[in-house]
PDB file of C-alpha atoms in Angstrom:
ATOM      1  CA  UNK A  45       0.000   0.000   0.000  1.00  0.00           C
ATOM      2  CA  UNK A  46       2.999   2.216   1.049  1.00  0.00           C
ATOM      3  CA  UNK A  47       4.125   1.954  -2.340  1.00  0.00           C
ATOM      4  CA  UNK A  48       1.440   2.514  -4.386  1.00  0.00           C
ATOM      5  CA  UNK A  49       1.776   6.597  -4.140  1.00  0.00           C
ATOM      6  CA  UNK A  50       5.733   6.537  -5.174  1.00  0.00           C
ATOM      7  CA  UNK A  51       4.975   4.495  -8.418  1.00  0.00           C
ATOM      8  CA  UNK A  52       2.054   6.931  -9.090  1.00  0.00           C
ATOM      9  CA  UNK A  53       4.618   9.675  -9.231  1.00  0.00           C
ATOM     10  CA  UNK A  54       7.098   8.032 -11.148  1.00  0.00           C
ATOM     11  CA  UNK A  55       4.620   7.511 -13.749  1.00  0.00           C
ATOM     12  CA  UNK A  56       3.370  11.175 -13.632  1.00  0.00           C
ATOM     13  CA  UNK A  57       6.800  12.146 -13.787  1.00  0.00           C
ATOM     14  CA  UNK A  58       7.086   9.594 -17.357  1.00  0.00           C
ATOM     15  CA  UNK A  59       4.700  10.966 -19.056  1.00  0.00           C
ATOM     16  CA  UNK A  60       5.330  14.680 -18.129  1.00  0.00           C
ATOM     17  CA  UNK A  61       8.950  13.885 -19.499  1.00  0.00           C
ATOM     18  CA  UNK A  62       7.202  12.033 -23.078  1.00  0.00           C
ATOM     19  CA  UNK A  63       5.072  14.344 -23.184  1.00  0.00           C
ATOM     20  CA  UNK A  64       7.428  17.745 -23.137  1.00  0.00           C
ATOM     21  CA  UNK A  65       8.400  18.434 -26.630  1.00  0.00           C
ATOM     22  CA  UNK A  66      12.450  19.314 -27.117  1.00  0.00           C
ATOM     23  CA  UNK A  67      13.304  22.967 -28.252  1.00  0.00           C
ATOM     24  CA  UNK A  68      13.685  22.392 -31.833  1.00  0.00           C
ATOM     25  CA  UNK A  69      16.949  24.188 -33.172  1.00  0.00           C
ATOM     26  CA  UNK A  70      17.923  25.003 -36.902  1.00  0.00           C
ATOM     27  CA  UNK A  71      21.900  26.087 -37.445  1.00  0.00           C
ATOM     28  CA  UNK A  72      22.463  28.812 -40.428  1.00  0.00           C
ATOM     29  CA  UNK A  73      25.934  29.332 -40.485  1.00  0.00           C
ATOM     30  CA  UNK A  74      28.275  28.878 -43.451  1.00  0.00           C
ATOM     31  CA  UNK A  75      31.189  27.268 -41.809  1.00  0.00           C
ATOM     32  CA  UNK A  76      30.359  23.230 -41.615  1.00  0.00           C
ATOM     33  CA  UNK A  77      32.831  22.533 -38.794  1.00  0.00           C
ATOM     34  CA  UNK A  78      31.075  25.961 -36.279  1.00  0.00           C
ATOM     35  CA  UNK A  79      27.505  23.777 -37.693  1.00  0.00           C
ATOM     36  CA  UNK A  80      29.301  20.450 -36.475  1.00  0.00           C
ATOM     37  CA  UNK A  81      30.601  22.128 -33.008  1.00  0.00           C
ATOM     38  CA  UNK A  82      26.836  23.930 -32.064  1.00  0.00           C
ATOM     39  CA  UNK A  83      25.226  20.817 -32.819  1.00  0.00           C
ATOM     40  CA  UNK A  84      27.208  18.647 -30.365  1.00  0.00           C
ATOM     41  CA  UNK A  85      27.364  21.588 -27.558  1.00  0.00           C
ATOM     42  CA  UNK A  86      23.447  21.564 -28.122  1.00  0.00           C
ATOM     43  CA  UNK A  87      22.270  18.265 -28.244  1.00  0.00           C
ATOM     44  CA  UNK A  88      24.263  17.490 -25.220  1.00  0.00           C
ATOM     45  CA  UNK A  89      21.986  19.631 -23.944  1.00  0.00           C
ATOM     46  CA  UNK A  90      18.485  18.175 -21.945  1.00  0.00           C
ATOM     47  CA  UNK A  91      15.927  19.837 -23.663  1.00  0.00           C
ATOM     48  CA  UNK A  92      17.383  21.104 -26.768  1.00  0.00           C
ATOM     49  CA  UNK A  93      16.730  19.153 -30.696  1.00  0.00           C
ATOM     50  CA  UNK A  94      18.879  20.181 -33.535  1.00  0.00           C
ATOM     51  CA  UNK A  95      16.406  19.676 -36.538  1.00  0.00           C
ATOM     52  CA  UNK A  96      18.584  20.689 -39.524  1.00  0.00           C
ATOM     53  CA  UNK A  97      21.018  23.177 -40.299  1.00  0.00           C
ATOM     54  CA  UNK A  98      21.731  25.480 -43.217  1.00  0.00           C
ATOM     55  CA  UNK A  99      24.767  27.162 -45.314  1.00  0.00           C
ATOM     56  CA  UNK A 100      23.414  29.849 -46.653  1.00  0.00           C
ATOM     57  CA  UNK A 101      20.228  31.914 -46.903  1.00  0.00           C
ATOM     58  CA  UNK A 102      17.965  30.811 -49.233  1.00  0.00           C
ATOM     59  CA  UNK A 103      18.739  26.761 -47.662  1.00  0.00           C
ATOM     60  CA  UNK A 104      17.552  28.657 -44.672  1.00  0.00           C
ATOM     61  CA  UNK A 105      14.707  29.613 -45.995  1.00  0.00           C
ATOM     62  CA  UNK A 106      13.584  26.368 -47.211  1.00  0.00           C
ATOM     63  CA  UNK A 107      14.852  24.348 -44.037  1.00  0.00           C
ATOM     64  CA  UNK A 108      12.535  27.036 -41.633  1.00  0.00           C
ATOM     65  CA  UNK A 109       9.593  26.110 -44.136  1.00  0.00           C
ATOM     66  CA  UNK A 110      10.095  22.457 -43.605  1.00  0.00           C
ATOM     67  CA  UNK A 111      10.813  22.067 -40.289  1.00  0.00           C
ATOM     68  CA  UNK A 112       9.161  25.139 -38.662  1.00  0.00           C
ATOM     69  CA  UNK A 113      11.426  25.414 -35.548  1.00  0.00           C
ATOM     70  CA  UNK A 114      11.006  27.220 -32.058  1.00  0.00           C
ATOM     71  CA  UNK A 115      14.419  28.962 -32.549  1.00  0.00           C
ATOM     72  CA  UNK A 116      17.105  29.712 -35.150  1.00  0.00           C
ATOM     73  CA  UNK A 117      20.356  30.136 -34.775  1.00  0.00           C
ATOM     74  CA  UNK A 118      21.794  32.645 -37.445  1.00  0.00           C
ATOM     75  CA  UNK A 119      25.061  34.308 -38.153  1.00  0.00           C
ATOM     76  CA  UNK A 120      25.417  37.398 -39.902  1.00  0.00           C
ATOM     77  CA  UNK A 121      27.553  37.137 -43.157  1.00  0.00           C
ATOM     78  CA  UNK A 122      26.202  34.402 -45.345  1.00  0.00           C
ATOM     79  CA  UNK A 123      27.147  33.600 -48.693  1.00  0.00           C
ATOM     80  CA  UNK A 124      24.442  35.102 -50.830  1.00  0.00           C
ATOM     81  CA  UNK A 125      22.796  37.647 -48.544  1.00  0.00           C
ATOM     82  CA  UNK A 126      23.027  39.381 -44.928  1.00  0.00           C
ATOM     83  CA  UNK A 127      21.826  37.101 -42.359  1.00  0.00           C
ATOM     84  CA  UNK A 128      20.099  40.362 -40.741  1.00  0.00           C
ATOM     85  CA  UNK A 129      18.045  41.150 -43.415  1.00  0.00           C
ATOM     86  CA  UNK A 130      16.730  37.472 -43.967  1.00  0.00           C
ATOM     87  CA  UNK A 131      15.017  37.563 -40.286  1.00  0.00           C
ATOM     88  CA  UNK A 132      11.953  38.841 -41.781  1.00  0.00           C
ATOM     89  CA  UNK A 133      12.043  36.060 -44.335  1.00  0.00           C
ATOM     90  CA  UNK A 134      12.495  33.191 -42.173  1.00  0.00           C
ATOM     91  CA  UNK A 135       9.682  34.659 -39.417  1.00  0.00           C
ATOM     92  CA  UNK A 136       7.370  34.722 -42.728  1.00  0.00           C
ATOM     93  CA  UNK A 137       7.967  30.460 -42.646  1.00  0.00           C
ATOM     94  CA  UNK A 138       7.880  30.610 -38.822  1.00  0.00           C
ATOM     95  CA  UNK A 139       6.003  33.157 -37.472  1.00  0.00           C
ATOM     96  CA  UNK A 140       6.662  31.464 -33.856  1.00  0.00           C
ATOM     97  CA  UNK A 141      10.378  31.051 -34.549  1.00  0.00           C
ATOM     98  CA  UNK A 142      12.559  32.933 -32.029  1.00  0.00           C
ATOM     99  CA  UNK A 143      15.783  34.590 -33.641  1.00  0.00           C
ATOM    100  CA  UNK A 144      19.139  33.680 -31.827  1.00  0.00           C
ATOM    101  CA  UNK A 145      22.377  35.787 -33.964  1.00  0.00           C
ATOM    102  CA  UNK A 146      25.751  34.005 -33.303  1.00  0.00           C
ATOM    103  CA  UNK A 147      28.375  36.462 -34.934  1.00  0.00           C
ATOM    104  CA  UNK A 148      31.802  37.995 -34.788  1.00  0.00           C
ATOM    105  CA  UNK A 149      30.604  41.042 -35.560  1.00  0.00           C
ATOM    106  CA  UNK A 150      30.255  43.085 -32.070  1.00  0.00           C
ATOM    107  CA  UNK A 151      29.603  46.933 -33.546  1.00  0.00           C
ATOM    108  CA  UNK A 152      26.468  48.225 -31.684  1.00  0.00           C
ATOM    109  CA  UNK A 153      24.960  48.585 -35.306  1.00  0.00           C
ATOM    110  CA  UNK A 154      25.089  45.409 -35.842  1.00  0.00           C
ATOM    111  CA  UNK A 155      23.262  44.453 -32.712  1.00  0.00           C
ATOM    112  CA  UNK A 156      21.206  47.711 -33.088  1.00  0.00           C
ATOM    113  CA  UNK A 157      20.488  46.671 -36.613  1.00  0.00           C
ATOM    114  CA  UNK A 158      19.891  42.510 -35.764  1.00  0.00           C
ATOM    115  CA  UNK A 159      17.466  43.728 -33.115  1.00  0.00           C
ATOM    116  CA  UNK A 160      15.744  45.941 -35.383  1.00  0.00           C
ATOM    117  CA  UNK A 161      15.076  43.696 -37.616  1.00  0.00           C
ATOM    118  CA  UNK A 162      13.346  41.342 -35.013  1.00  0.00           C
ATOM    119  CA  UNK A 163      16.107  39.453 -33.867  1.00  0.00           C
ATOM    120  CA  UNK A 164      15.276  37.898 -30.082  1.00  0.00           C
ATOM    121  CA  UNK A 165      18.863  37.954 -28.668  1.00  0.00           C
ATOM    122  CA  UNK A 166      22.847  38.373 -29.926  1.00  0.00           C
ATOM    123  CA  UNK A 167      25.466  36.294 -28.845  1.00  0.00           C
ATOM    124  CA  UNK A 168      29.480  36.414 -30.027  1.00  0.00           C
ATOM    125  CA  UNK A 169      30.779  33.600 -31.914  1.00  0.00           C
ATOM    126  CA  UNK A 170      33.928  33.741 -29.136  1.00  0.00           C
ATOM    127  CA  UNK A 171      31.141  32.900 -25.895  1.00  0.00           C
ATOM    128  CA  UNK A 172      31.040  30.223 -24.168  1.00  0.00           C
ATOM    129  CA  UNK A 173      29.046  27.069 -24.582  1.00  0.00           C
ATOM    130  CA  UNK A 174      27.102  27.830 -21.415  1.00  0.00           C
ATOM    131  CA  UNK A 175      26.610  31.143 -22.078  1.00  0.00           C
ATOM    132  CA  UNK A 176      25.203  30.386 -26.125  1.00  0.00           C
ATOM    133  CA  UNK A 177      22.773  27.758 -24.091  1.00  0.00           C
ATOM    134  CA  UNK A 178      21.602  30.261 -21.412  1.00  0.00           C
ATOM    135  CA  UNK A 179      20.766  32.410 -24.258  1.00  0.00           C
ATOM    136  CA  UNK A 180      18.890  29.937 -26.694  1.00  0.00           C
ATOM    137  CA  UNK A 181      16.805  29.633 -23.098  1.00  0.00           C
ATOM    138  CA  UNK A 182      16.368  33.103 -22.370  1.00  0.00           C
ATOM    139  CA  UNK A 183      14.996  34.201 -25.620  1.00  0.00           C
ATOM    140  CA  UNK A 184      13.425  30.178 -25.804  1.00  0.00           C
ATOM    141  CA  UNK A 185      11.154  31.635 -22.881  1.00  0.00           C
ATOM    142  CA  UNK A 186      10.242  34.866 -24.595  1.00  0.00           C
ATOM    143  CA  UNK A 187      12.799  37.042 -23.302  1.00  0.00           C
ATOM    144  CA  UNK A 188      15.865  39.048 -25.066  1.00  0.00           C
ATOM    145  CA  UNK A 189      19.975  38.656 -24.839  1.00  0.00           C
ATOM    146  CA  UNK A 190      22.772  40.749 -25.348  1.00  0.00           C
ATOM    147  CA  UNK A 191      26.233  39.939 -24.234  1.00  0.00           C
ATOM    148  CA  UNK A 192      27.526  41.955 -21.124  1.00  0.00           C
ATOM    149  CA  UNK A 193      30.030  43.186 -22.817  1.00  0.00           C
ATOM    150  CA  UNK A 194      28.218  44.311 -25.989  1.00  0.00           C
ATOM    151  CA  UNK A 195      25.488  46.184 -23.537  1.00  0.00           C
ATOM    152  CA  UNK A 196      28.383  47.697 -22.326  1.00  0.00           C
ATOM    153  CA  UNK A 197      29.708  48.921 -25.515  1.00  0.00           C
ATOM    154  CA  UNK A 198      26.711  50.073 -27.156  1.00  0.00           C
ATOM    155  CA  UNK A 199      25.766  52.337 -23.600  1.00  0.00           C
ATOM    156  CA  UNK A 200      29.617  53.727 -23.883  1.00  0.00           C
ATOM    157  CA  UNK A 201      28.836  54.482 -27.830  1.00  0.00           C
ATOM    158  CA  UNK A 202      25.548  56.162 -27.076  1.00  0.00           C
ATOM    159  CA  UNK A 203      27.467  58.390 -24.235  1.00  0.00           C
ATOM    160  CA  UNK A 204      30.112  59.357 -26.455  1.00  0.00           C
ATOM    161  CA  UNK A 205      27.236  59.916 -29.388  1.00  0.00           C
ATOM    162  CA  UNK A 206      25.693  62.253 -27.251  1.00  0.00           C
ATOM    163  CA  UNK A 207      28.843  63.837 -26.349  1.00  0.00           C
ATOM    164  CA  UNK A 208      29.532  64.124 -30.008  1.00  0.00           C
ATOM    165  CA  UNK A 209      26.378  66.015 -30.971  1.00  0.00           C
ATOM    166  CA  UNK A 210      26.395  68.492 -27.551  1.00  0.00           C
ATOM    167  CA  UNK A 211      29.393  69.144 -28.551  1.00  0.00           C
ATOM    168  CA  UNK A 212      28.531  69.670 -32.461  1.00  0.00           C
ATOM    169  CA  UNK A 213      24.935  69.899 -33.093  1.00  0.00           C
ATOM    170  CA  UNK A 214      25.288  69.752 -36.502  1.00  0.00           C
ATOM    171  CA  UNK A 215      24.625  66.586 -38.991  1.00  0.00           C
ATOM    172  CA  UNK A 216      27.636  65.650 -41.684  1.00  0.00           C
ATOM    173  CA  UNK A 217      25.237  66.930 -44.365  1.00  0.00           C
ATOM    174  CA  UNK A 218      24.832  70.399 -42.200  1.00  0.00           C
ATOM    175  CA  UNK A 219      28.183  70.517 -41.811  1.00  0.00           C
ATOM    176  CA  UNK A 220      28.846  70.250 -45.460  1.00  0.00           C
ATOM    177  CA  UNK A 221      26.570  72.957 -46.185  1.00  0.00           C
ATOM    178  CA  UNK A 222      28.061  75.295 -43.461  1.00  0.00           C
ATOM    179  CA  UNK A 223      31.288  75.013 -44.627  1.00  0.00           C
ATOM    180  CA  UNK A 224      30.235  75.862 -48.204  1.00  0.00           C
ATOM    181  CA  UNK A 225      28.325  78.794 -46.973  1.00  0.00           C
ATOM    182  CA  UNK A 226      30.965  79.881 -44.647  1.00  0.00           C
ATOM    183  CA  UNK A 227      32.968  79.807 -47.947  1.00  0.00           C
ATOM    184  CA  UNK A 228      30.899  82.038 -49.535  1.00  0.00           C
ATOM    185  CA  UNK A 229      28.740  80.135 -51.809  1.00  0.00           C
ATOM    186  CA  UNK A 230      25.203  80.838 -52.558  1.00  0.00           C
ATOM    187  CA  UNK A 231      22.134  78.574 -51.980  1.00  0.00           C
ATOM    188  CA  UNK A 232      22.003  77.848 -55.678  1.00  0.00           C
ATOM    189  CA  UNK A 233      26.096  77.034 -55.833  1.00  0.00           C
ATOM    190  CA  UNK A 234      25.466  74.815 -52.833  1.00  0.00           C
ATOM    191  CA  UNK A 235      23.018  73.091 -54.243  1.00  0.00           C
ATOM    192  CA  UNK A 236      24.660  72.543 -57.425  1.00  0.00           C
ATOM    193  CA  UNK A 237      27.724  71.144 -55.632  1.00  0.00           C
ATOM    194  CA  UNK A 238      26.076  68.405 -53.125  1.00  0.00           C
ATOM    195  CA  UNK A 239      23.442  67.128 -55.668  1.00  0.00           C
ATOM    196  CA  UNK A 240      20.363  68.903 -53.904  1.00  0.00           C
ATOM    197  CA  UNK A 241      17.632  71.251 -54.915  1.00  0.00           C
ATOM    198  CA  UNK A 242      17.847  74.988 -53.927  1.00  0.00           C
ATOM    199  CA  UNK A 243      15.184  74.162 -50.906  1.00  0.00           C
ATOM    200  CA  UNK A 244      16.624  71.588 -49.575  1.00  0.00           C
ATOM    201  CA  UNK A 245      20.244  74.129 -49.347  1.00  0.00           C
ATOM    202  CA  UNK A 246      17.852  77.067 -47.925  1.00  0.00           C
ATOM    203  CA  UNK A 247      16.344  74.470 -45.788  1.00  0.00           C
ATOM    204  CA  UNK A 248      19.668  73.348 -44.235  1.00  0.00           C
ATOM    205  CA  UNK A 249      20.946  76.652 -43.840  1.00  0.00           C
ATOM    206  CA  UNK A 250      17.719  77.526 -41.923  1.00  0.00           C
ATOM    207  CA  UNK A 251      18.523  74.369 -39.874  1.00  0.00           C
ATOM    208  CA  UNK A 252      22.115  75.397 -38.997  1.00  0.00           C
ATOM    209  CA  UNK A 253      21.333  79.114 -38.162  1.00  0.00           C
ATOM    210  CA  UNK A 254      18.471  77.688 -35.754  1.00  0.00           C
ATOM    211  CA  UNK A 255      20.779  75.461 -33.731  1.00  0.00           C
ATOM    212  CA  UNK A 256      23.581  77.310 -33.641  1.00  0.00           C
ATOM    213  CA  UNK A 257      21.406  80.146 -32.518  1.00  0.00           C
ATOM    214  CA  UNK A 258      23.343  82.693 -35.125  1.00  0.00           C
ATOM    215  CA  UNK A 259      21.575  85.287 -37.543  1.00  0.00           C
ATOM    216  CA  UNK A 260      24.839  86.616 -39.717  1.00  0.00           C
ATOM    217  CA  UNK A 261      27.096  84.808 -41.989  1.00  0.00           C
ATOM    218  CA  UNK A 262      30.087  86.426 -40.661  1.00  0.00           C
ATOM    219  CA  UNK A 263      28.434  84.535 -37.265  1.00  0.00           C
ATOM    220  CA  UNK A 264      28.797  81.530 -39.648  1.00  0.00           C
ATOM    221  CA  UNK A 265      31.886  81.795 -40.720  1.00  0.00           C
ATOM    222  CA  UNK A 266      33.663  82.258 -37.672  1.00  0.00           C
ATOM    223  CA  UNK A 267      31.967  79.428 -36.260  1.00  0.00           C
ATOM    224  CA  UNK A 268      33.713  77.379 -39.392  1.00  0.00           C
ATOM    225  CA  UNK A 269      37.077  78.266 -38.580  1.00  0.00           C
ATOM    226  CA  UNK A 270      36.664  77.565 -34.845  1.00  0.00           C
ATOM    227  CA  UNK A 271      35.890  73.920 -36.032  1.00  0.00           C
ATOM    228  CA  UNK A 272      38.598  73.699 -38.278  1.00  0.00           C
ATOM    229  CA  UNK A 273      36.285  73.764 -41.317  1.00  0.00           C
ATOM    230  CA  UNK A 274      38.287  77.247 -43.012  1.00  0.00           C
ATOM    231  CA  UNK A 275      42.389  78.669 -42.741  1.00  0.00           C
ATOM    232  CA  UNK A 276      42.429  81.313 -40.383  1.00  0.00           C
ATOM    233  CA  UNK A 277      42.601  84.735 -42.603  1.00  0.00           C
TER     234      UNK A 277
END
């Protein structure tokens, strides 16, 4: 009698086990022996089913259509197309699919730019096994992962970005303008010059006078040689 309540539970616990599907995996990466190493790392893994893998984009494509996995690991640079880009496409087969990026490239715009396009979480190619499987969890579960170290270096790059543009409100494009200005070309000239129509160079101009909070052209052009845009005279 004693016994009876233990084997209940082991059987309980059976089918719980049968009946809890694996987190099915597909590999896009164009390098056969990083395929063969995720693969082994994964399906060492309790819980975790590598259903195919894939070279290149438009293999990825058709693999996500056939197999319709939970979560896809993708790299970056592929052999015919950005890895980024294709998110949308392979969401379009598998509209439940969870987006995992494995990639050397560590620029916050590429993470700003994988993210963008609907990427669930970014991992570097150089992390460690049980760091790439906390991840596949994390985002597995519905929630989003950056390396440490990349949040760090995009928060640093947005601190000196803002830095940049207290320190110089101006866009490129403005600045291109200024200088011309501060040179003492005329709205048509200036348009002539950078490709643009004569509204879009009066439109700039209005731009630069407004943030730099200046109403003269001599105002303009001192500003110019202050930043190194003109010789000093």
């Amino acid at each position: 009698m004693s016994d009876a309540p233990a084997d209940t539970t082991v059987r309980h616990n059976r089918a719980m086990a049968v009946d809890q599907e694996p987190l099915r995996i597909l590999l896009v990466d164009d390098h056969r022996v990083v395929r063969a190493g995720l693969r082994m790392v994964l399906e060492s893994e309790a819980g975790l089913e590598v259903v195919d893998e894939a070279g290149d984009v438009r293999d990825a494509v058709f693999k996500t259509r056939r197999h319709t996995p939970d979560l896809i690991v993708l790299d970056v640079m592929l052999p015919d197309g950005d890895g980024v880009e294709a998110i949308g496409k392979l969401q379009a087969e598998a509209p439940q699919a969870k987006v995992l990026i494995l990639s050397m490239e560590d620029s916050g715009h590429h993470v700003r730019r994988a993210f963008a396009n609907g990427a669930n979480g970014y991992v570097l190619k150089d992390a460690a096994e049980d760091e790439l499987v906390s991840a596949i969890r994390e985002v597995a579960a519905g929630g989003r992962y950056l390396h440490p170290a990349l949040g760090a270096r995009m928060i640093q790059a947005d601190v000196e970005e803002r830095e940049r543009a207290a320190a110089d409100p101006l866009s490129d494009r403005e600045r291109e303008v200024l200088r011309l200005l501060a040179q003492g070309h005329t709205n048509h000239e200036i348009a002539a010059q950078l490709y643009i129509s004569v509204r879009t160079a009066e439109t700039h101009r209005a731009h630069i006078m407004q943030k730099l909070g200046f109403s003269t052209r001599s105002e303009l052009v001192r500003y110019a040689i202050d930043q190194g845009m003109l010789e000093r005279s």
